[in-house]
Structures are given as C-alpha cells and as structure tokens.
Coordinates of C-alpha atoms in Angstrom, one line a residue:
M119 CA 120.5 148.3 135.9
K120 CA 117.7 149.9 137.9
L121 CA 114.0 150.2 137.2
K122 CA 112.8 153.4 135.7
E123 CA 110.9 155.7 138.0
N124 CA 107.1 155.2 137.7
V125 CA 107.6 152.0 135.7
N126 CA 104.5 150.0 135.0
L127 CA 105.4 147.1 137.2
V128 CA 102.7 144.7 135.9
E129 CA 104.0 145.2 132.3
F130 CA 107.6 144.8 133.4
L131 CA 106.9 141.5 135.2
R132 CA 104.9 140.2 132.2
Q133 CA 107.9 141.0 130.0
T134 CA 110.3 139.1 132.2
R135 CA 108.4 135.9 131.2
N136 CA 109.6 136.4 127.7
C137 CA 113.2 136.5 128.6
K138 CA 115.4 133.6 127.6
S139 CA 117.3 133.2 130.9
E140 CA 116.7 134.1 134.5
V141 CA 116.1 137.7 135.6
Y142 CA 116.7 138.7 139.2
L143 CA 115.9 141.7 141.3
E144 CA 118.8 142.2 143.8
T145 CA 117.9 144.2 146.8
E146 CA 120.1 146.5 148.8
D147 CA 120.4 143.7 151.4
E148 CA 121.7 141.4 148.6
D149 CA 118.6 139.3 148.4
K150 CA 117.9 137.9 144.9
L151 CA 114.4 137.5 143.7
N152 CA 113.8 135.5 140.6
L153 CA 111.4 137.5 138.6
K154 CA 110.1 134.5 136.7
S155 CA 108.8 133.1 140.0
V156 CA 105.2 134.0 140.8
L157 CA 106.0 134.2 144.5
S158 CA 108.9 136.6 143.9
Q159 CA 106.7 138.7 141.6
Y160 CA 104.2 139.0 144.5
V161 CA 107.0 140.1 146.8
V162 CA 108.1 142.8 144.2
V163 CA 104.6 144.1 144.0
V164 CA 104.4 144.4 147.8
M165 CA 107.8 146.1 147.7
A166 CA 106.4 148.7 145.3
G167 CA 104.4 150.1 148.2
Q168 CA 107.7 151.1 149.8
R169 CA 109.2 152.8 146.8
D170 CA 112.7 153.3 148.3
L171 CA 113.1 149.5 148.3
L172 CA 112.7 149.3 144.6
E173 CA 114.8 152.5 143.9
N174 CA 117.8 150.8 145.5
A175 CA 117.3 147.4 143.8
Q176 CA 119.1 146.2 140.7
V177 CA 117.8 144.2 137.8
V178 CA 120.2 141.5 136.8
C179 CA 119.8 139.4 133.6
K180 CA 121.9 136.3 132.8
E181 CA 121.7 137.1 129.1
D182 CA 122.5 140.4 127.4
E183 CA 119.5 139.8 125.1
D184 CA 117.3 140.0 128.1
Y185 CA 118.5 143.5 129.0
Q186 CA 117.5 144.5 125.5
A187 CA 114.0 143.0 125.9
L188 CA 113.6 144.9 129.2
S189 CA 115.2 148.1 128.1
A190 CA 111.9 150.1 128.1
Y191 CA 111.7 149.5 131.8
L192 CA 115.4 149.9 132.8
T193 CA 117.8 152.8 133.3
A194 CA 121.6 152.7 133.8

C-alpha cells in the first residue's frame, strides 16, 4: 500500500510505534526502511522533501492488523 497524498508524516510515524509487528517502507530501488527505527524515520522525513520518492514507495506490514491500524494514512 502507498501513503496517501499530503499525509501527516509525523502522525503516521507515531502510529507505526503502536503496530504489533514490523512496518517497512520499501523504496522504488527496493530499499527497506524499518519505520520503527528512529534512524529510518529520520530518512523518511528527509525523503518527504523529495515527494516523488515517497509517492513511489510502498508501506509493508508483517501483520494484517497493522494495515488496519495505519489505514487512515494508506491508500491501495
């Protein structure tokens, strides 16, 4: 799933902390950033400055429940 356009990135990253399992942001180059990692969160915030990088990235959750927890921020 992809991030919605104009998503509140800070709120989204806060919500990932509440997920049961790992949540990853997979880039177009197949890099995987663990969104529970503070360092990875920093990288994602920097990527937000280059919107096309986030537009092409996919959010991947290990648990289906986590997709539900993040549904306000994701689009198919």
